[in-house]
Tab-separated table of C-alpha atoms and ligand atoms in Angstrom:
chain	number	residue	atom	x	y	z
H	1	MET	CA	0.000	0.000	0.000
H	2	PHE	CA	2.857	2.352	0.793
H	3	ASP	CA	5.279	0.927	-1.771
H	4	GLU	CA	6.095	4.245	-3.415
H	5	LEU	CA	6.787	5.890	-0.085
H	6	LYS	CA	8.994	2.984	0.903
H	7	GLU	CA	11.014	3.319	-2.297
H	8	LYS	CA	11.441	7.024	-1.646
H	9	GLU	CA	12.706	6.415	1.884
H	10	ILE	CA	15.123	3.720	0.702
H	11	SER	CA	16.438	6.113	-1.938
H	12	TYR	CA	17.278	8.591	0.851
H	13	ILE	CA	19.247	5.884	2.653
H	14	ASP	CA	21.286	5.404	-0.554
H	15	LYS	CA	21.838	9.151	-0.846
H	16	ILE	CA	23.012	9.394	2.760
H	17	TYR	CA	25.366	6.488	2.174
H	18	ASP	CA	26.968	8.316	-0.748
H	19	LEU	CA	27.214	11.504	1.253
H	20	ILE	CA	28.892	10.086	4.359
H	21	LYS	CA	30.700	6.959	3.189
H	22	ASP	CA	34.194	8.468	3.382
H	23	LYS	CA	33.656	10.294	6.646
H	24	ASN	CA	33.864	7.395	9.131
H	25	LEU	CA	30.922	8.668	11.183
H	26	THR	CA	29.422	7.131	14.320
H	27	ALA	CA	25.872	7.215	15.669
H	28	THR	CA	23.877	6.220	18.710
H	29	VAL	CA	20.210	6.122	19.699
H	30	VAL	CA	19.266	6.616	23.346
H	31	THR	CA	15.945	5.017	24.220
H	32	PHE	CA	13.547	5.985	26.986
H	33	GLY	CA	10.252	4.288	27.833
H	34	CYS	CA	8.359	1.211	26.755
H	35	GLN	CA	8.788	-1.788	24.429
H	36	MET	CA	7.245	0.199	21.578
H	37	ASN	CA	10.009	2.747	21.854
H	38	ALA	CA	12.629	0.014	22.061
H	39	LYS	CA	11.204	-1.370	18.828
H	40	ASP	CA	11.187	2.069	17.182
H	41	SER	CA	14.829	2.499	18.162
H	42	GLU	CA	15.718	-0.745	16.378
H	43	LYS	CA	14.166	0.781	13.249
H	44	LEU	CA	16.068	4.045	13.692
H	45	LEU	CA	19.350	2.191	14.256
H	46	GLY	CA	18.649	0.034	11.204
H	47	VAL	CA	18.379	3.135	9.022
H	48	LEU	CA	21.527	4.628	10.530
H	49	GLU	CA	23.553	1.479	10.007
H	50	LYS	CA	22.375	1.006	6.413
H	51	SER	CA	23.188	4.648	5.749
H	52	GLY	CA	26.833	4.006	6.598
H	53	TYR	CA	27.110	4.977	10.247
H	54	ARG	CA	29.076	2.852	12.669
H	55	ILE	CA	26.825	2.273	15.684
H	56	ILE	CA	28.409	2.948	19.073
H	57	GLU	CA	27.106	3.444	22.634
H	58	ASN	CA	28.840	6.612	23.748
H	59	GLU	CA	26.733	9.718	23.129
H	60	GLU	CA	29.604	12.131	23.890
H	61	GLU	CA	31.686	10.565	21.137
H	62	ALA	CA	29.032	9.891	18.487
H	63	ASP	CA	28.681	12.202	15.459
H	64	PHE	CA	24.924	11.619	15.451
H	65	VAL	CA	22.908	11.222	18.670
H	66	LEU	CA	19.178	10.648	18.644
H	67	PHE	CA	17.065	10.601	21.807
H	68	ASN	CA	13.914	8.521	21.418
H	69	THR	CA	11.735	9.957	24.170
H	70	CYS	CA	8.897	8.937	26.478
H	71	THR	CA	6.421	11.276	28.114
H	72	VAL	CA	4.141	8.925	30.017
H	73	ARG	CA	5.312	10.347	33.351
H	74	GLU	CA	7.024	13.623	34.075
H	75	ASN	CA	10.267	12.251	35.526
H	76	ALA	CA	11.104	10.809	32.086
H	77	ASN	CA	11.142	14.386	30.736
H	78	LYS	CA	13.478	15.573	33.471
H	79	ARG	CA	15.933	12.755	32.850
H	80	LEU	CA	16.004	13.542	29.157
H	81	TYR	CA	16.826	17.219	29.629
H	82	GLY	CA	19.742	16.329	31.910
H	83	ARG	CA	21.265	14.150	29.194
H	84	ILE	CA	20.684	16.726	26.428
H	85	GLY	CA	22.288	19.507	28.463
H	86	GLN	CA	25.399	17.384	28.992
H	87	LEU	CA	26.021	17.130	25.249
H	88	LYS	CA	26.495	20.846	24.734
H	89	ASN	CA	30.269	20.677	25.183
H	90	SER	CA	30.797	17.843	22.756
H	91	CYS	CA	28.791	19.833	20.173
H	92	THR	CA	31.119	22.794	20.628
H	93	LEU	CA	34.130	20.505	20.121
H	94	ASN	CA	32.646	18.717	17.114
H	95	LYS	CA	30.962	21.357	14.964
H	96	ASN	CA	29.371	18.738	12.722
H	97	LYS	CA	27.840	16.781	15.562
H	98	ILE	CA	24.086	16.367	15.224
H	99	VAL	CA	21.839	15.957	18.264
H	100	GLY	CA	18.234	15.024	17.539
H	101	ILE	CA	15.121	14.240	19.576
H	102	CYS	CA	12.159	12.142	18.481
H	103	GLY	CA	9.376	10.062	20.028
H	104	CYS	CA	6.384	10.730	22.253
H	105	MET	CA	7.612	13.814	24.063
H	106	MET	CA	8.128	15.650	20.797
H	107	GLN	CA	4.408	15.261	20.004
H	108	GLU	CA	3.840	17.885	22.709
H	109	ARG	CA	4.027	21.444	21.445
H	110	ASP	CA	5.259	22.928	24.742
H	111	GLU	CA	8.160	20.497	24.932
H	112	VAL	CA	9.298	21.282	21.377
H	113	ASP	CA	9.156	25.015	22.148
H	114	TYR	CA	11.119	24.445	25.340
H	115	VAL	CA	13.839	22.471	23.529
H	116	LEU	CA	14.152	25.090	20.800
H	117	GLU	CA	14.521	27.852	23.341
H	118	LYS	CA	16.780	26.133	25.881
H	119	TYR	CA	18.905	23.706	23.909
H	120	LYS	CA	20.206	25.497	20.826
H	121	HIS	CA	22.530	22.590	20.025
H	122	VAL	CA	19.554	20.330	19.178
H	123	LYS	CA	19.335	20.333	15.373
H	124	MET	CA	16.669	17.781	14.601
H	125	ILE	CA	13.187	17.100	15.995
H	126	PHE	CA	10.464	14.778	14.758
H	127	GLY	CA	7.570	12.923	16.358
H	128	THR	CA	5.989	9.485	16.484
H	129	HIS	CA	3.832	9.981	13.382
H	130	ASN	CA	6.666	10.552	10.922
H	131	ILE	CA	9.251	8.117	12.223
H	132	TYR	CA	8.972	6.316	8.850
H	133	ASP	CA	10.276	9.531	7.250
H	134	PHE	CA	13.534	9.365	9.240
H	135	PRO	CA	15.735	8.664	6.158
H	136	HIS	CA	14.371	11.790	4.471
H	137	LEU	CA	14.744	13.982	7.568
H	138	LEU	CA	18.231	12.634	8.199
H	139	TYR	CA	19.261	13.369	4.634
H	140	ASP	CA	18.000	16.953	5.030
H	141	ILE	CA	19.997	17.641	8.166
H	142	LEU	CA	23.102	15.922	6.791
H	143	SER	CA	23.030	17.814	3.518
H	144	SER	CA	22.693	21.102	5.348
H	145	THR	CA	25.549	20.134	7.687
H	146	TYR	CA	27.998	18.734	5.116
H	147	LEU	CA	26.964	20.175	1.730
H	148	ASP	CA	25.379	23.590	2.282
H	149	LYS	CA	27.286	24.197	5.523
H	150	GLU	CA	24.296	26.091	6.847
H	151	ASN	CA	23.276	26.059	10.460
H	152	LYS	CA	19.841	24.737	9.557
H	153	LYS	CA	17.535	22.744	11.795
H	154	VAL	CA	15.108	20.032	10.714
H	155	ILE	CA	11.942	20.226	12.806
H	156	GLU	CA	8.903	18.257	11.672
H	157	VAL	CA	6.132	17.034	13.951
H	158	LEU	CA	2.843	15.825	12.485
H	159	ALA	CA	-0.491	15.927	14.311
H	160	LYS	CA	-1.569	12.532	12.991
H	161	THR	CA	-0.875	9.883	10.376
H	162	ASP	CA	-2.499	7.078	8.381
H	163	VAL	CA	0.816	5.688	7.211
H	164	ILE	CA	1.906	2.240	8.365
H	165	LEU	CA	5.277	1.775	6.731
H	166	GLU	CA	7.111	-1.383	7.691
H	167	ASN	CA	10.121	-3.330	6.551
H	168	LEU	CA	12.621	-0.520	6.395
H	169	PRO	CA	15.967	-1.740	7.771
H	170	GLN	CA	16.065	-2.707	11.443
H	171	LEU	CA	18.974	-3.410	13.750
H	172	ARG	CA	17.823	-5.922	16.344
H	173	LYS	CA	19.313	-5.790	19.810
H	174	TYR	CA	19.097	-9.588	20.096
H	175	PRO	CA	19.533	-11.870	17.049
H	176	PHE	CA	17.236	-14.523	18.564
H	177	LYS	CA	14.282	-12.453	19.764
H	178	ALA	CA	12.331	-9.556	18.306
H	179	GLY	CA	9.360	-7.293	18.907
H	180	VAL	CA	6.706	-7.118	16.193
H	181	ASN	CA	4.230	-4.239	16.077
H	182	ILE	CA	0.711	-5.493	15.487
H	183	MET	CA	-0.998	-2.163	16.055
H	184	TYR	CA	-0.222	1.453	16.729
H	185	GLY	CA	-1.882	4.087	18.896
H	186	CYS	CA	-4.661	3.759	21.443
H	187	ASP	CA	-8.343	4.710	21.574
H	188	ASN	CA	-8.992	4.029	25.245
H	189	PHE	CA	-8.354	7.458	26.700
H	190	CYS	CA	-7.709	6.353	30.258
H	191	SER	CA	-8.092	9.703	31.949
H	192	TYR	CA	-4.516	9.908	33.313
H	193	CYS	CA	-2.779	8.779	30.126
H	194	ILE	CA	-1.098	10.863	27.446
H	195	VAL	CA	-0.504	7.953	25.035
H	196	PRO	CA	-3.651	8.458	22.887
H	197	TYR	CA	-2.565	12.083	22.346
H	198	VAL	CA	1.040	11.355	21.396
H	199	ARG	CA	0.641	8.000	19.614
H	200	GLY	CA	-2.654	8.786	17.892
H	201	ARG	CA	-5.717	6.655	17.082
H	202	GLU	CA	-5.596	2.887	17.127
H	203	ARG	CA	-4.444	1.364	13.795
H	204	SER	CA	-3.973	-2.386	13.305
H	205	ARG	CA	-1.684	-3.956	10.736
H	206	ASP	CA	-3.063	-6.579	8.371
H	207	ALA	CA	-2.675	-10.073	9.781
H	208	SER	CA	-0.935	-11.266	6.597
H	209	ASP	CA	1.724	-8.528	6.924
H	210	ILE	CA	2.337	-9.514	10.543
H	211	ILE	CA	2.658	-13.183	9.627
H	212	ASP	CA	5.035	-12.315	6.758
H	213	GLU	CA	7.217	-10.318	9.120
H	214	VAL	CA	7.351	-13.098	11.721
H	215	GLU	CA	8.174	-15.670	9.026
H	216	PHE	CA	10.952	-13.429	7.783
H	217	LEU	CA	12.299	-13.061	11.335
H	218	VAL	CA	12.240	-16.821	11.892
H	219	ARG	CA	14.218	-17.352	8.682
H	220	ASP	CA	16.664	-14.799	10.081
H	221	GLY	CA	17.244	-16.798	13.281
H	222	VAL	CA	14.567	-15.428	15.617
H	223	LYS	CA	13.112	-17.951	18.088
H	224	GLU	CA	10.928	-15.706	20.188
H	225	VAL	CA	8.665	-12.811	19.187
H	226	MET	CA	6.791	-10.304	21.288
H	227	LEU	CA	3.619	-8.971	19.636
H	228	LEU	CA	3.377	-5.304	20.542
H	229	GLY	CA	0.422	-2.961	20.916
H	230	GLN	CA	-0.971	-0.581	23.571
H	231	ASN	CA	-4.065	-2.760	23.843
H	232	VAL	CA	-3.495	-5.976	21.909
H	233	ASN	CA	-6.908	-7.356	22.840
H	234	SER	CA	-8.653	-4.876	20.594
H	235	TYR	CA	-6.422	-5.861	17.637
H	236	GLY	CA	-8.266	-5.850	14.323
H	237	ASN	CA	-11.410	-4.098	15.560
H	238	LYS	CA	-11.164	-1.495	12.824
H	239	LEU	CA	-9.824	-3.700	10.009
H	240	GLU	CA	-12.031	-4.639	7.060
H	241	ASN	CA	-11.210	-8.351	7.066
H	242	SER	CA	-10.635	-8.416	10.757
H	243	ILE	CA	-9.598	-11.381	12.866
H	244	SER	CA	-9.519	-11.396	16.660
H	245	PHE	CA	-6.281	-11.088	18.588
H	246	ALA	CA	-6.787	-14.668	19.799
H	247	LYS	CA	-6.869	-15.898	16.179
H	248	LEU	CA	-3.832	-13.839	15.246
H	249	LEU	CA	-1.937	-15.253	18.220
H	250	ASP	CA	-2.905	-18.756	17.225
H	251	LYS	CA	-1.723	-18.182	13.646
H	252	VAL	CA	1.574	-16.628	14.697
H	253	SER	CA	2.318	-19.396	17.160
H	254	SER	CA	1.771	-22.039	14.490
H	255	ILE	CA	4.649	-20.665	12.395
H	256	GLU	CA	7.205	-23.408	12.035
H	257	GLY	CA	10.590	-22.727	13.596
H	258	LEU	CA	9.222	-20.222	16.085
H	259	SER	CA	9.506	-21.420	19.691
H	260	MET	CA	7.920	-18.741	21.854
H	261	VAL	CA	5.331	-15.985	21.399
H	262	ARG	CA	4.759	-13.203	23.917
H	263	PHE	CA	2.433	-10.226	23.773
H	264	MET	CA	2.052	-6.891	25.497
H	265	THR	CA	-0.134	-5.130	26.699
H	266	SER	CA	-3.540	-6.547	27.532
H	267	HIS	CA	-6.397	-4.348	28.658
H	268	PRO	CA	-8.598	-6.235	31.175
H	269	LYS	CA	-11.802	-4.911	29.599
H	270	ASP	CA	-11.193	-6.768	26.317
H	271	PHE	CA	-9.585	-10.009	27.519
H	272	SER	CA	-11.720	-12.753	25.932
H	273	ASP	CA	-12.428	-16.373	26.885
H	274	GLU	CA	-11.306	-17.262	23.369
H	275	LEU	CA	-7.867	-15.832	24.199
H	276	ILE	CA	-7.604	-17.909	27.373
H	277	GLU	CA	-8.476	-21.022	25.347
H	278	VAL	CA	-5.888	-20.269	22.671
H	279	ILE	CA	-3.128	-19.734	25.235
H	280	LYS	CA	-4.162	-22.811	27.195
H	281	ASN	CA	-4.004	-25.025	24.108
H	282	ASN	CA	-0.739	-23.780	22.752
H	283	LYS	CA	2.477	-24.319	24.658
H	284	LYS	CA	4.381	-21.978	22.360
H	285	ILE	CA	2.499	-19.028	23.849
H	286	ALA	CA	4.224	-17.653	26.921
H	287	ARG	CA	2.741	-18.428	30.344
H	288	HIS	CA	2.800	-14.750	31.156
H	289	ILE	CA	0.123	-12.102	30.974
H	290	HIS	CA	0.668	-8.449	31.714
H	291	LEU	CA	-2.682	-7.168	32.922
H	292	PRO	CA	-2.537	-3.594	34.221
H	293	LEU	CA	-4.879	-3.094	37.177
H	294	GLN	CA	-4.071	0.599	37.848
H	295	SER	CA	-6.388	0.723	40.887
H	296	GLY	CA	-8.571	-1.642	42.911
H	297	SER	CA	-11.187	0.962	43.799
H	298	ASN	CA	-14.323	1.022	41.670
H	299	LYS	CA	-14.658	4.760	42.145
H	300	VAL	CA	-11.097	5.427	40.999
H	301	LEU	CA	-11.413	2.941	38.108
H	302	LEU	CA	-14.467	4.863	36.928
H	303	ASP	CA	-12.620	8.178	37.236
H	304	MET	CA	-9.723	6.619	35.327
H	305	ASN	CA	-12.136	5.526	32.564
H	306	ARG	CA	-10.849	1.952	32.768
H	307	LYS	CA	-14.248	0.365	31.996
H	308	TYR	CA	-14.034	-2.564	34.454
H	309	THR	CA	-14.678	-3.032	38.165
H	310	LYS	CA	-12.588	-4.605	40.888
H	311	GLU	CA	-14.928	-7.610	40.822
H	312	LYS	CA	-14.656	-8.056	37.038
H	313	TYR	CA	-10.882	-7.818	37.226
H	314	LEU	CA	-10.649	-10.469	39.952
H	315	GLU	CA	-13.062	-12.701	38.051
H	316	LEU	CA	-10.798	-12.441	35.002
H	317	VAL	CA	-7.675	-13.233	37.031
H	318	ASN	CA	-9.382	-16.327	38.448
H	319	LYS	CA	-10.447	-17.466	34.991
H	320	ILE	CA	-6.907	-17.011	33.668
H	321	ARG	CA	-5.321	-18.848	36.589
H	322	GLU	CA	-7.818	-21.697	36.353
H	323	GLY	CA	-7.486	-22.005	32.571
H	324	ILE	CA	-3.745	-21.626	32.093
H	325	LYS	CA	-1.605	-23.764	34.337
H	326	ASP	CA	1.653	-22.168	35.568
H	327	VAL	CA	0.691	-18.717	34.278
H	328	ALA	CA	2.316	-15.653	35.839
H	329	ILE	CA	0.391	-12.390	35.930
H	330	SER	CA	2.122	-9.040	36.153
H	331	THR	CA	0.461	-5.678	36.554
H	332	ASP	CA	0.826	-1.883	36.667
H	333	ILE	CA	-0.537	0.160	39.562
H	334	ILE	CA	-0.782	3.903	39.969
H	335	VAL	CA	-1.003	5.495	43.436
H	336	GLY	CA	-2.048	9.046	44.094
H	337	PHE	CA	-4.605	9.419	41.312
H	338	PRO	CA	-6.308	12.780	42.145
H	339	THR	CA	-9.532	11.245	43.529
H	340	GLU	CA	-7.828	8.388	45.437
H	341	THR	CA	-8.351	8.330	49.235
H	342	ASP	CA	-6.800	5.959	51.798
H	343	GLU	CA	-9.962	3.823	51.588
H	344	ASP	CA	-9.582	3.555	47.820
H	345	PHE	CA	-5.967	2.546	48.275
H	346	GLN	CA	-7.039	-0.231	50.664
H	347	GLU	CA	-9.131	-1.642	47.815
H	348	THR	CA	-5.999	-1.788	45.661
H	349	ILE	CA	-4.155	-3.660	48.416
H	350	ASP	CA	-7.107	-6.031	48.652
H	351	VAL	CA	-6.887	-6.857	44.932
H	352	ILE	CA	-3.119	-7.430	45.168
H	353	ASN	CA	-3.631	-9.878	48.029
H	354	LYS	CA	-6.301	-11.740	46.093
H	355	ALA	CA	-4.800	-11.668	42.585
H	356	LYS	CA	-1.327	-12.580	43.883
H	357	PHE	CA	0.625	-10.910	41.116
H	358	GLU	CA	4.001	-12.411	40.357
H	359	GLN	CA	5.307	-8.965	39.448
H	360	THR	CA	3.998	-5.425	39.939
H	361	PHE	CA	5.206	-2.214	38.335
H	362	THR	CA	4.333	0.681	40.631
H	363	PHE	CA	3.942	4.316	39.659
H	364	VAL	CA	3.088	7.533	41.445
H	365	TYR	CA	0.458	9.435	39.480
H	366	SER	CA	1.975	12.092	37.271
H	367	LYS	CA	-0.185	14.886	35.912
H	368	ARG	CA	-0.031	15.065	32.119
H	369	THR	CA	-1.149	18.245	30.378
H	370	GLY	CA	-4.154	17.787	28.104
H	371	THR	CA	-5.484	14.643	29.789
H	372	LYS	CA	-8.869	14.572	31.472
H	373	ALA	CA	-7.415	13.814	34.911
H	374	SER	CA	-5.218	16.912	34.759
H	375	THR	CA	-8.287	19.055	35.520
H	376	LEU	CA	-9.118	17.130	38.735
H	377	GLU	CA	-8.288	18.467	42.206
H	378	ASN	CA	-6.064	16.325	44.460
H	379	VAL	CA	-7.844	14.952	47.521
H	380	SER	CA	-4.645	13.636	49.150
H	381	THR	CA	-1.437	15.277	50.356
H	382	ASP	CA	2.016	14.335	49.027
H	383	ALA	CA	2.858	12.725	52.382
H	384	GLU	CA	-0.236	10.515	52.214
H	385	ILE	CA	0.664	9.434	48.687
H	386	LYS	CA	4.249	8.684	49.703
H	387	ASN	CA	2.949	6.474	52.546
H	388	ARG	CA	0.733	4.616	50.114
H	389	PHE	CA	3.574	4.108	47.692
H	390	ASP	CA	5.821	2.674	50.434
H	391	LYS	CA	3.037	0.354	51.551
H	392	LEU	CA	2.418	-0.703	47.949
H	393	LEU	CA	6.066	-1.633	47.470
H	394	GLU	CA	6.060	-3.695	50.648
H	395	VAL	CA	2.867	-5.599	49.812
H	396	THR	CA	3.722	-6.270	46.170
H	397	LYS	CA	7.213	-7.478	47.134
H	398	ASN	CA	5.808	-9.922	49.698
H	399	VAL	CA	3.115	-11.230	47.358
H	400	GLY	CA	5.584	-11.602	44.469
H	401	GLU	CA	8.102	-13.456	46.648
H	402	GLU	CA	5.398	-15.792	47.893
H	403	GLN	CA	4.467	-16.641	44.304
H	404	TYR	CA	8.053	-17.060	43.160
H	405	LYS	CA	8.834	-19.462	46.016
H	406	LYS	CA	6.183	-21.895	44.777
H	407	ASN	CA	8.383	-22.867	41.836
H	408	ILE	CA	11.576	-23.616	43.783
H	409	GLY	CA	12.821	-27.113	43.022
H	410	LYS	CA	10.914	-27.338	39.725
H	411	VAL	CA	12.467	-27.523	36.248
H	412	PHE	CA	11.538	-25.018	33.514
H	413	THR	CA	12.702	-24.280	29.984
H	414	GLY	CA	14.325	-20.892	29.500
H	415	LEU	CA	15.767	-18.938	26.590
H	416	VAL	CA	19.295	-17.778	27.429
H	417	GLU	CA	19.363	-14.029	26.782
H	418	GLU	CA	22.714	-12.668	27.878
H	419	LYS	CA	25.784	-12.813	30.026
H	420	ASP	CA	25.239	-12.055	33.669
H	421	ILE	CA	27.220	-9.291	35.356
H	422	ILE	CA	29.044	-12.060	37.231
H	423	ASP	CA	31.697	-13.783	35.085
H	424	GLY	CA	30.793	-17.295	33.977
H	425	TYR	CA	27.095	-16.752	34.644
H	426	LEU	CA	24.188	-16.272	32.225
H	427	THR	CA	20.598	-15.014	32.400
H	428	ALA	CA	17.654	-16.886	30.906
H	429	ARG	CA	13.967	-15.927	30.668
H	430	LEU	CA	11.328	-18.529	31.360
H	431	SER	CA	8.006	-18.796	29.587
H	432	ASN	CA	6.415	-17.180	32.667
H	433	ASN	CA	8.783	-14.209	32.236
H	434	ALA	CA	10.855	-14.959	35.364
H	435	LEU	CA	14.607	-14.441	35.005
H	436	VAL	CA	17.052	-17.144	36.097
H	437	HIS	CA	20.747	-16.637	36.797
H	438	PHE	CA	22.896	-19.717	36.357
H	439	GLN	CA	26.398	-20.883	35.538
H	440	GLY	CA	26.982	-21.662	31.874
H	441	GLU	CA	28.993	-21.164	28.710
H	442	LYS	CA	28.519	-18.031	26.600
H	443	SER	CA	27.784	-20.275	23.615
H	444	LEU	CA	24.366	-21.016	25.170
H	445	ILE	CA	23.142	-17.469	24.487
H	446	GLY	CA	20.155	-17.655	22.123
H	447	LYS	CA	19.441	-21.299	22.992
H	448	PHE	CA	16.787	-22.958	25.148
H	449	VAL	CA	17.992	-24.775	28.262
H	450	GLU	CA	16.331	-26.781	31.037
H	451	LEU	CA	16.846	-25.057	34.363
H	452	GLU	CA	16.244	-26.188	37.891
H	453	LEU	CA	15.177	-23.311	40.133
H	454	LYS	CA	17.203	-23.407	43.338
H	455	GLU	CA	16.633	-20.144	45.131
H	456	SER	CA	14.227	-17.244	44.783
H	457	LYS	CA	15.607	-13.732	45.040
H	458	GLY	CA	12.238	-12.011	44.880
H	459	PHE	CA	12.232	-10.961	41.261
H	460	TYR	CA	14.646	-13.532	39.856
H	461	TYR	CA	15.890	-17.056	40.578
H	462	ASN	CA	19.266	-18.643	41.007
H	463	GLY	CA	19.249	-21.933	39.199
H	464	SER	CA	21.335	-24.526	37.436
H	465	ILE	CA	21.273	-26.374	34.145
H	466	LYS	CA	19.479	-29.691	34.396
H	467	ASN	CA	21.394	-32.303	32.409
Z	1	LIG	N1	1.012	8.741	35.866
Z	1	LIG	C1	1.537	7.611	36.413
Z	1	LIG	N2	1.575	6.444	35.763
Z	1	LIG	C2	1.094	6.397	34.506
Z	1	LIG	N3	0.999	5.404	33.625
Z	1	LIG	C3	0.431	5.869	32.485
Z	1	LIG	N4	0.138	7.172	32.618
Z	1	LIG	C4	0.539	7.522	33.880
Z	1	LIG	C5	0.508	8.734	34.615
Z	1	LIG	N5	-0.003	9.856	34.090
Z	1	LIG	C6	1.412	4.029	33.916
Z	1	LIG	C7	0.235	3.068	33.824
Z	1	LIG	C8	0.518	2.319	32.554
Z	1	LIG	C9	2.048	2.321	32.539
Z	1	LIG	C10	2.666	2.018	31.239
Z	1	LIG	O1	2.376	3.614	32.960
Z	1	LIG	O2	0.280	2.214	34.946
Z	1	LIG	O3	-0.020	1.010	32.551
Z	2	LIG	FE1	-2.838	4.729	28.078
Z	2	LIG	FE2	-5.065	3.421	28.749
Z	2	LIG	FE3	-4.217	3.398	26.184
Z	2	LIG	FE4	-2.852	2.036	28.056
Z	2	LIG	S1	-4.960	1.626	27.407
Z	2	LIG	S2	-1.984	3.401	26.462
Z	2	LIG	S3	-3.094	3.358	29.870
Z	2	LIG	S4	-4.929	5.184	27.343
């Protein structure tokens, strides 16, 4: 559908290659935020590498530095500005150095204005909607830097897009596992969340394109894929020849040569019985479900526009645990939502104790401009919220440890992902998403091994290879 556009973008990659091939230039991409951003960064790095850059880690040294930003909570913004400020000196030393910013934060007008005013050394800005146009934008800034020798900036942020352009070059972080976008954007408008504003309306990819991509990845050595979307359970809702997410998952997991399929993120309101059945009947689908709760109070859930109740959520968790043996459930929880009281928080604790999450990601509410919740008055003080957060950490840690301990002594299959920080040790990820540290040869990286779990460390295990 976007063949012409794709050809145009590829032609820019060729032009960049010709322009920089004798310059021995280096580049790096710094990623903030979620799995979607990590995936986007692999695309950005792919373009850079194909264009002739040598990819390095060090942002002080690199000739081209791109920050792929997140804006879901405010502290991400603060961290970014610290890093950008630090690069000023290296830009003075290397006059041709290019610092760029892209991603979710750049979809916000105020942030772009702030960068342009405060950080004059930033020469390139684009958003989430025109990431596919990166080769073109990169060519523009490079030709102004090296050919015209002007001090031009390339700033282009679009309000929305209909373009889904895939299969430009990608540079995968791991050769044996990969993320695959199945949809973009989000239509849920949870009242605290900025994602629908910065990532746009929900758009699903055609199932056949997704399958083609996974088949290509498998031929390229990938054993595990993670299907990515803000709300994978509503996959296909707007497609003409739509299939459900459960059917897509079933199709993907039947691809020969693929060993493990994961997905992220599920919204509890759309989690179907069909999906539970598909996971239950297919061992290639990971025994892990990320199911953000956000709050256990029905009042707060309503104010958050989450469209489920505490009771519905717990019913779903029970159904999942009954249907899928050995499943691990992880969740996200926000404390300090503007209308949350201590009583509401107790409801959240109650759900945690009943749902027994294996892993919980905890966040303090962060006010995001433009969202519905940003107009609400706070009913709690900062000290009250801090107390709740501390309590939340304590409870979720205890519940998680209790769950993890249940598997001590058992044997599980894990995919070896990387070297551990301790010499001679490796880290593997189990189907249920738990990490295991164990002694082993580097040559095992990218392979599946049988591991006996010896000791639980709360959020990981120490184990050993079972011969
Ligand atoms: N404040 C705090 N946490 C947030 N999240 C999303 N928006 C906010 C916000 N404004 C959390 C939610 C979501 C996770 C990715 O980030 O828990 O599931
Ligand atoms: Fe944000 Fe809600 Fe969409 Fe998740 S489902 S991205 S929390 S609006």
